[in-house]
Amino acid sequence: MIETSPNVVLVLTIAALAAVGVYLLLERSLTRVLLGIILLSNAINLLFMVAGGVPGGAPIIGVSEEGEMSDPLPQAMVLTAIVITLGMTAFLLAMAYRSWQLNQHDEVQDDLEDRRVARRAAADQAAYTDSDADVTTTLDEDAAEVRDETDDDAQPVESAEGGDVR
Amino acid sequence: MNGVSFDDLTWMVPIPVILPLFGAGLALALWKRTRLQGVISVIVLSLVLATSIALLVAVDSGPLVLDVGGWAAPVGIDLVADRLSTLMLTVSSAVTLGVLIYSLAQGVADGAEDTPVAIFHPTYLVLAAGVSNAFLSGDLFNIYVGFEILLAASYVLLTLGGTGERIRAGTIYVVVSLISSMLFLAAIALVYAATGTVNLAQLGERLPEIDPAVQLILQLLLLLAFGIKAAIFPLSAWLPDSYPTAPAPVTAVFAGLLTKVGVYAIIRTQTLLFPDGRADRLLMWAALATMLVGILGAVAQNDVKRLISFTLVSHIGYMIFGISLSSELGLASAIFYVAHHITVQTTLFLVVGLMERRGGSTSLDRLGGLAKIAPLLAVMFFVPAMNLAGIPPLSGFLGKVGLFQAGIESGDALAMVLVVGGAVTALLTLYAIVKAWNKAFWQDAPDDVPDVRLPRGMVGAAAALVAVGLGITVVAGPMFDYTQRAAATLRDRDQYILAVLPDRERGQGQSADAADEEVGSSPDDEAEEEDG
């Protein structure tokens, strides 16, 4: 019968790569996100190796016996996936560089709704510092910096109605 | 044999994928001559549209299967054109062509300062190729490749020019899309591990035989990956943030096509691979949440582009509603709704692009008086907007009626809730659209309305798409019959499976031609006849 139980070392490697990848994905900096994506994609590439079953000889007629060949299909799929990931990585690097050119940092910024919520929250409550956060700015400072691109007047923060929030 | 007939048109099946790719290469080589690039793009996409229409008629008598490279299904990769995929292909290529003409006119009018046209045309054609590949592919991994082709093109189009705002929105879009691709790839690996194949027809045979728990995991993983692409709540937050920042034609084509590719993939996998409908409950709740959360987001917006981005998310909910009912009528209505929504949503984004040009802004506070200044524009906004909201007798109304009828026929309590939710969503869509209408068209004109003339090509292209939208209403009867036949094909999985694998588990990789002509002959006979 065909041996179907996967290689434990491979499975553990996949788990470790995926865990680290997901952790890095949750970071703010685009370079770290990029590293996370690379690790995660490698985890999935290894998953294909596991999906291919027990490794055997080269799948060429005449080189290996028919029953002892590796399954070549997952390897072909992994090659395709690696090439695609390469292209995406290059694009993300370019974006991180462009972001650095424009903003002097490559942090993934909040989306518009989040910033609106932050602006309203900042108008409502006193400034506080979050000791867990990686960012050193407070909510107020963030809100003051952000710009709502649908608002052509580019008014950074509506501090008038909320009074002095500091 | 089982009603599957093959036609001479099989050779046409790969054209919608190959032609745009060749066109893209040619356009890239001619990067200095933007006018020639435009001509190439228009010719290529017109040919694709013509091919799609020919295929649409041809596949009504049975699916067309092309074994790429002459290797038959389970060994080789195949492209399958059935009713669903060719209908999607036809609507999408009509829309891409319309948007292309619009963007050409815009590029000419702007002197191509805003969008670097040299890269626009090749990328646009690659996007069209990716969309076609995703629709036509009969192989899970090939669908992934199609997705990646269209996503890579969409990353470039979304960040055209590399301005700060587009990079910010693009970052979120790219990262979210990459995560969805990762999930999809992981799902493919697991599917392969569980069944030993990625061919859709063979999966349709093998998946029902494996452990139901494993089936459920695979089903949910695929749904998760496609759900991000289709922007189903709670996986939809990326869409309204990233779409509005791109140039109007780009947003329009994304809104029309990209989410629908995700919806298409959901329809295909749910009907062919997981016919038990075990995720139906989940999909129903997701559909309800998508409709309501999306439309409440739209109501809260004060910017036309963002407002219609939110309605886009909301109306994805209708399609998921139709899919989740697992009935022929529900599925037929969902497919009809997809075709209707592709045209209407694209048209709306194009018209909003014109409004931005004429009124100088997309903010509802700064627009005004457009009904007097540009009456033709007002009509062009009014018709698709009312169509989106579902005012009779337009196609949006017909699609919704079909969905509601299917929901009530199913007799399920949750389906009734969905019908009510759908009606509320339609009314709120009307509210949001009327709000935009009142402010942009009827409120007093601001003092500083820019004095610009709208380029004729842009108006013409947008008007043509408005006419296509109305045309769908006119041919709604025959079209609904067609989608009903498409839904029947989807529900009767054997037709698809037998078209790809004439003797079921053929598995020898023999030539397609031999198999097509002498169906029923043994694999050995076919092997002798095989010739590359």
mmCIF file of N, CA, C and O in Angstrom, chain B residues 275-323:
data_model
loop_
_atom_site.group_PDB
_atom_site.id
_atom_site.type_symbol
_atom_site.label_atom_id
_atom_site.label_comp_id
_atom_site.label_asym_id
_atom_site.label_seq_id
_atom_site.Cartn_x
_atom_site.Cartn_y
_atom_site.Cartn_z
ATOM 1 N N PRO B 275 -21.298 19.732 -3.688
ATOM 2 C CA PRO B 275 -22.726 19.874 -3.992
ATOM 3 C C PRO B 275 -23.640 19.652 -2.781
ATOM 4 O O PRO B 275 -24.826 19.933 -2.864
ATOM 5 N N ASP B 276 -23.104 19.190 -1.653
ATOM 6 C CA ASP B 276 -23.974 18.922 -0.497
ATOM 7 C C ASP B 276 -24.530 20.203 0.108
ATOM 8 O O ASP B 276 -25.505 20.162 0.844
ATOM 9 N N GLY B 277 -23.875 21.325 -0.172
ATOM 10 C CA GLY B 277 -24.357 22.584 0.380
ATOM 11 C C GLY B 277 -24.232 22.673 1.887
ATOM 12 O O GLY B 277 -25.097 23.223 2.557
ATOM 13 N N ARG B 278 -23.134 22.147 2.429
ATOM 14 C CA ARG B 278 -23.015 22.195 3.886
ATOM 15 C C ARG B 278 -22.644 23.583 4.385
ATOM 16 O O ARG B 278 -22.773 23.860 5.575
ATOM 17 N N ALA B 279 -22.145 24.437 3.497
ATOM 18 C CA ALA B 279 -21.793 25.787 3.927
ATOM 19 C C ALA B 279 -22.931 26.766 3.662
ATOM 20 O O ALA B 279 -22.761 27.966 3.828
ATOM 21 N N ASP B 280 -24.102 26.265 3.256
ATOM 22 C CA ASP B 280 -25.181 27.163 2.867
ATOM 23 C C ASP B 280 -25.619 28.101 3.981
ATOM 24 O O ASP B 280 -25.828 29.290 3.761
ATOM 25 N N ARG B 281 -25.722 27.543 5.187
ATOM 26 C CA ARG B 281 -26.137 28.387 6.323
ATOM 27 C C ARG B 281 -25.153 29.535 6.512
ATOM 28 O O ARG B 281 -25.542 30.688 6.660
ATOM 29 N N LEU B 282 -23.872 29.150 6.515
ATOM 30 C CA LEU B 282 -22.818 30.144 6.697
ATOM 31 C C LEU B 282 -22.912 31.212 5.610
ATOM 32 O O LEU B 282 -22.850 32.414 5.884
ATOM 33 N N LEU B 283 -23.098 30.751 4.375
ATOM 34 C CA LEU B 283 -23.168 31.700 3.263
ATOM 35 C C LEU B 283 -24.378 32.618 3.414
ATOM 36 O O LEU B 283 -24.315 33.800 3.073
ATOM 37 N N MET B 284 -25.481 32.057 3.919
ATOM 38 C CA MET B 284 -26.672 32.902 4.099
ATOM 39 C C MET B 284 -26.391 34.026 5.081
ATOM 40 O O MET B 284 -26.714 35.186 4.814
ATOM 41 N N TRP B 285 -25.783 33.670 6.222
ATOM 42 C CA TRP B 285 -25.474 34.722 7.199
ATOM 43 C C TRP B 285 -24.499 35.723 6.608
ATOM 44 O O TRP B 285 -24.647 36.933 6.787
ATOM 45 N N ALA B 286 -23.487 35.206 5.887
ATOM 46 C CA ALA B 286 -22.508 36.114 5.271
ATOM 47 C C ALA B 286 -23.200 37.037 4.274
ATOM 48 O O ALA B 286 -22.907 38.230 4.215
ATOM 49 N N ALA B 287 -24.144 36.472 3.500
ATOM 50 C CA ALA B 287 -24.842 37.292 2.509
ATOM 51 C C ALA B 287 -25.628 38.404 3.197
ATOM 52 O O ALA B 287 -25.588 39.567 2.784
ATOM 53 N N LEU B 288 -26.326 38.041 4.283
ATOM 54 C CA LEU B 288 -27.127 39.035 5.003
ATOM 55 C C LEU B 288 -26.232 40.152 5.537
ATOM 56 O O LEU B 288 -26.509 41.345 5.348
ATOM 57 N N ALA B 289 -25.123 39.741 6.179
ATOM 58 C CA ALA B 289 -24.221 40.737 6.757
ATOM 59 C C ALA B 289 -23.599 41.595 5.667
ATOM 60 O O ALA B 289 -23.471 42.813 5.819
ATOM 61 N N THR B 290 -23.231 40.964 4.550
ATOM 62 C CA THR B 290 -22.606 41.730 3.465
ATOM 63 C C THR B 290 -23.564 42.787 2.938
ATOM 64 O O THR B 290 -23.199 43.949 2.753
ATOM 65 N N MET B 291 -24.811 42.376 2.699
ATOM 66 C CA MET B 291 -25.784 43.324 2.167
ATOM 67 C C MET B 291 -25.974 44.500 3.117
ATOM 68 O O MET B 291 -25.881 45.661 2.715
ATOM 69 N N LEU B 292 -26.231 44.183 4.399
ATOM 70 C CA LEU B 292 -26.611 45.246 5.326
ATOM 71 C C LEU B 292 -25.425 46.121 5.721
ATOM 72 O O LEU B 292 -25.508 47.345 5.655
ATOM 73 N N VAL B 293 -24.307 45.491 6.096
ATOM 74 C CA VAL B 293 -23.151 46.292 6.510
ATOM 75 C C VAL B 293 -22.664 47.143 5.348
ATOM 76 O O VAL B 293 -22.355 48.325 5.512
ATOM 77 N N GLY B 294 -22.636 46.534 4.157
ATOM 78 C CA GLY B 294 -22.167 47.286 2.995
ATOM 79 C C GLY B 294 -23.020 48.512 2.742
ATOM 80 O O GLY B 294 -22.507 49.615 2.558
ATOM 81 N N ILE B 295 -24.330 48.343 2.784
ATOM 82 C CA ILE B 295 -25.183 49.455 2.396
ATOM 83 C C ILE B 295 -25.217 50.512 3.500
ATOM 84 O O ILE B 295 -25.309 51.715 3.222
ATOM 85 N N LEU B 296 -25.088 50.085 4.770
ATOM 86 C CA LEU B 296 -25.012 51.086 5.838
ATOM 87 C C LEU B 296 -23.742 51.916 5.686
ATOM 88 O O LEU B 296 -23.740 53.122 5.947
ATOM 89 N N GLY B 297 -22.660 51.253 5.250
ATOM 90 C CA GLY B 297 -21.433 52.007 4.962
ATOM 91 C C GLY B 297 -21.679 53.035 3.873
ATOM 92 O O GLY B 297 -21.228 54.172 3.961
ATOM 93 N N ALA B 298 -22.433 52.632 2.839
ATOM 94 C CA ALA B 298 -22.686 53.554 1.729
ATOM 95 C C ALA B 298 -23.489 54.751 2.199
ATOM 96 O O ALA B 298 -23.228 55.890 1.804
ATOM 97 N N VAL B 299 -24.479 54.477 3.058
ATOM 98 C CA VAL B 299 -25.344 55.568 3.526
ATOM 99 C C VAL B 299 -24.523 56.615 4.270
ATOM 100 O O VAL B 299 -24.800 57.806 4.199
ATOM 101 N N ALA B 300 -23.470 56.155 4.967
ATOM 102 C CA ALA B 300 -22.695 57.076 5.799
ATOM 103 C C ALA B 300 -21.705 57.914 4.991
ATOM 104 O O ALA B 300 -21.096 58.816 5.548
ATOM 105 N N GLN B 301 -21.535 57.602 3.697
ATOM 106 C CA GLN B 301 -20.462 58.273 2.957
ATOM 107 C C GLN B 301 -20.887 59.617 2.403
ATOM 108 O O GLN B 301 -22.046 59.839 2.093
ATOM 109 N N ASN B 302 -19.890 60.473 2.259
ATOM 110 C CA ASN B 302 -20.148 61.794 1.718
ATOM 111 C C ASN B 302 -19.347 62.038 0.445
ATOM 112 O O ASN B 302 -19.122 63.153 0.038
ATOM 113 N N ASP B 303 -18.895 60.957 -0.137
ATOM 114 C CA ASP B 303 -18.045 61.045 -1.316
ATOM 115 C C ASP B 303 -18.600 60.035 -2.309
ATOM 116 O O ASP B 303 -18.774 58.870 -1.973
ATOM 117 N N VAL B 304 -18.900 60.476 -3.528
ATOM 118 C CA VAL B 304 -19.626 59.593 -4.454
ATOM 119 C C VAL B 304 -18.845 58.319 -4.740
ATOM 120 O O VAL B 304 -19.391 57.226 -4.789
ATOM 121 N N LYS B 305 -17.526 58.474 -4.964
ATOM 122 C CA LYS B 305 -16.732 57.296 -5.318
ATOM 123 C C LYS B 305 -16.775 56.271 -4.193
ATOM 124 O O LYS B 305 -16.929 55.075 -4.437
ATOM 125 N N ARG B 306 -16.622 56.737 -2.965
ATOM 126 C CA ARG B 306 -16.648 55.800 -1.838
ATOM 127 C C ARG B 306 -18.050 55.243 -1.655
ATOM 128 O O ARG B 306 -18.223 54.073 -1.324
ATOM 129 N N LEU B 307 -19.025 56.086 -1.884
ATOM 130 C CA LEU B 307 -20.414 55.633 -1.719
ATOM 131 C C LEU B 307 -20.698 54.455 -2.639
ATOM 132 O O LEU B 307 -21.205 53.411 -2.201
ATOM 133 N N ILE B 308 -20.321 54.568 -3.902
ATOM 134 C CA ILE B 308 -20.652 53.442 -4.785
ATOM 135 C C ILE B 308 -19.700 52.274 -4.575
ATOM 136 O O ILE B 308 -20.044 51.145 -4.903
ATOM 137 N N SER B 309 -18.524 52.516 -3.978
ATOM 138 C CA SER B 309 -17.690 51.374 -3.607
ATOM 139 C C SER B 309 -18.390 50.539 -2.540
ATOM 140 O O SER B 309 -18.333 49.310 -2.546
ATOM 141 N N PHE B 310 -19.036 51.234 -1.602
ATOM 142 C CA PHE B 310 -19.755 50.496 -0.558
ATOM 143 C C PHE B 310 -20.975 49.772 -1.124
ATOM 144 O O PHE B 310 -21.282 48.665 -0.704
ATOM 145 N N THR B 311 -21.659 50.396 -2.090
ATOM 146 C CA THR B 311 -22.793 49.671 -2.676
ATOM 147 C C THR B 311 -22.304 48.430 -3.412
ATOM 148 O O THR B 311 -22.994 47.417 -3.445
ATOM 149 N N LEU B 312 -21.092 48.509 -3.954
ATOM 150 C CA LEU B 312 -20.516 47.331 -4.619
ATOM 151 C C LEU B 312 -20.424 46.168 -3.628
ATOM 152 O O LEU B 312 -20.873 45.056 -3.913
ATOM 153 N N VAL B 313 -19.846 46.437 -2.446
ATOM 154 C CA VAL B 313 -19.737 45.386 -1.426
ATOM 155 C C VAL B 313 -21.129 44.854 -1.092
ATOM 156 O O VAL B 313 -21.370 43.641 -1.058
ATOM 157 N N SER B 314 -22.049 45.785 -0.885
ATOM 158 C CA SER B 314 -23.386 45.402 -0.455
ATOM 159 C C SER B 314 -24.055 44.475 -1.462
ATOM 160 O O SER B 314 -24.686 43.481 -1.085
ATOM 161 N N HIS B 315 -23.888 44.766 -2.747
ATOM 162 C CA HIS B 315 -24.620 43.978 -3.737
ATOM 163 C C HIS B 315 -23.964 42.638 -4.021
ATOM 164 O O HIS B 315 -24.591 41.770 -4.632
ATOM 165 N N ILE B 316 -22.694 42.469 -3.575
ATOM 166 C CA ILE B 316 -22.106 41.122 -3.624
ATOM 167 C C ILE B 316 -22.977 40.192 -2.772
ATOM 168 O O ILE B 316 -23.146 39.017 -3.073
ATOM 169 N N GLY B 317 -23.549 40.761 -1.714
ATOM 170 C CA GLY B 317 -24.399 39.976 -0.831
ATOM 171 C C GLY B 317 -25.545 39.301 -1.562
ATOM 172 O O GLY B 317 -25.892 38.154 -1.268
ATOM 173 N N TYR B 318 -26.144 39.997 -2.550
ATOM 174 C CA TYR B 318 -27.246 39.396 -3.312
ATOM 175 C C TYR B 318 -26.790 38.122 -4.023
ATOM 176 O O TYR B 318 -27.498 37.123 -4.069
ATOM 177 N N MET B 319 -25.572 38.207 -4.609
ATOM 178 C CA MET B 319 -25.088 37.044 -5.362
ATOM 179 C C MET B 319 -24.858 35.870 -4.422
ATOM 180 O O MET B 319 -25.208 34.726 -4.741
ATOM 181 N N ILE B 320 -24.268 36.169 -3.261
ATOM 182 C CA ILE B 320 -24.005 35.090 -2.295
ATOM 183 C C ILE B 320 -25.333 34.509 -1.810
ATOM 184 O O ILE B 320 -25.470 33.293 -1.604
ATOM 185 N N PHE B 321 -26.319 35.370 -1.640
ATOM 186 C CA PHE B 321 -27.669 34.939 -1.262
ATOM 187 C C PHE B 321 -28.166 33.898 -2.261
ATOM 188 O O PHE B 321 -28.608 32.796 -1.893
ATOM 189 N N GLY B 322 -28.054 34.234 -3.559
ATOM 190 C CA GLY B 322 -28.514 33.305 -4.587
ATOM 191 C C GLY B 322 -27.773 31.985 -4.540
ATOM 192 O O GLY B 322 -28.367 30.912 -4.682
ATOM 193 N N ILE B 323 -26.447 32.053 -4.320
ATOM 194 C CA ILE B 323 -25.652 30.822 -4.278
ATOM 195 C C ILE B 323 -26.059 29.978 -3.076
ATOM 196 O O ILE B 323 -26.188 28.756 -3.167
#
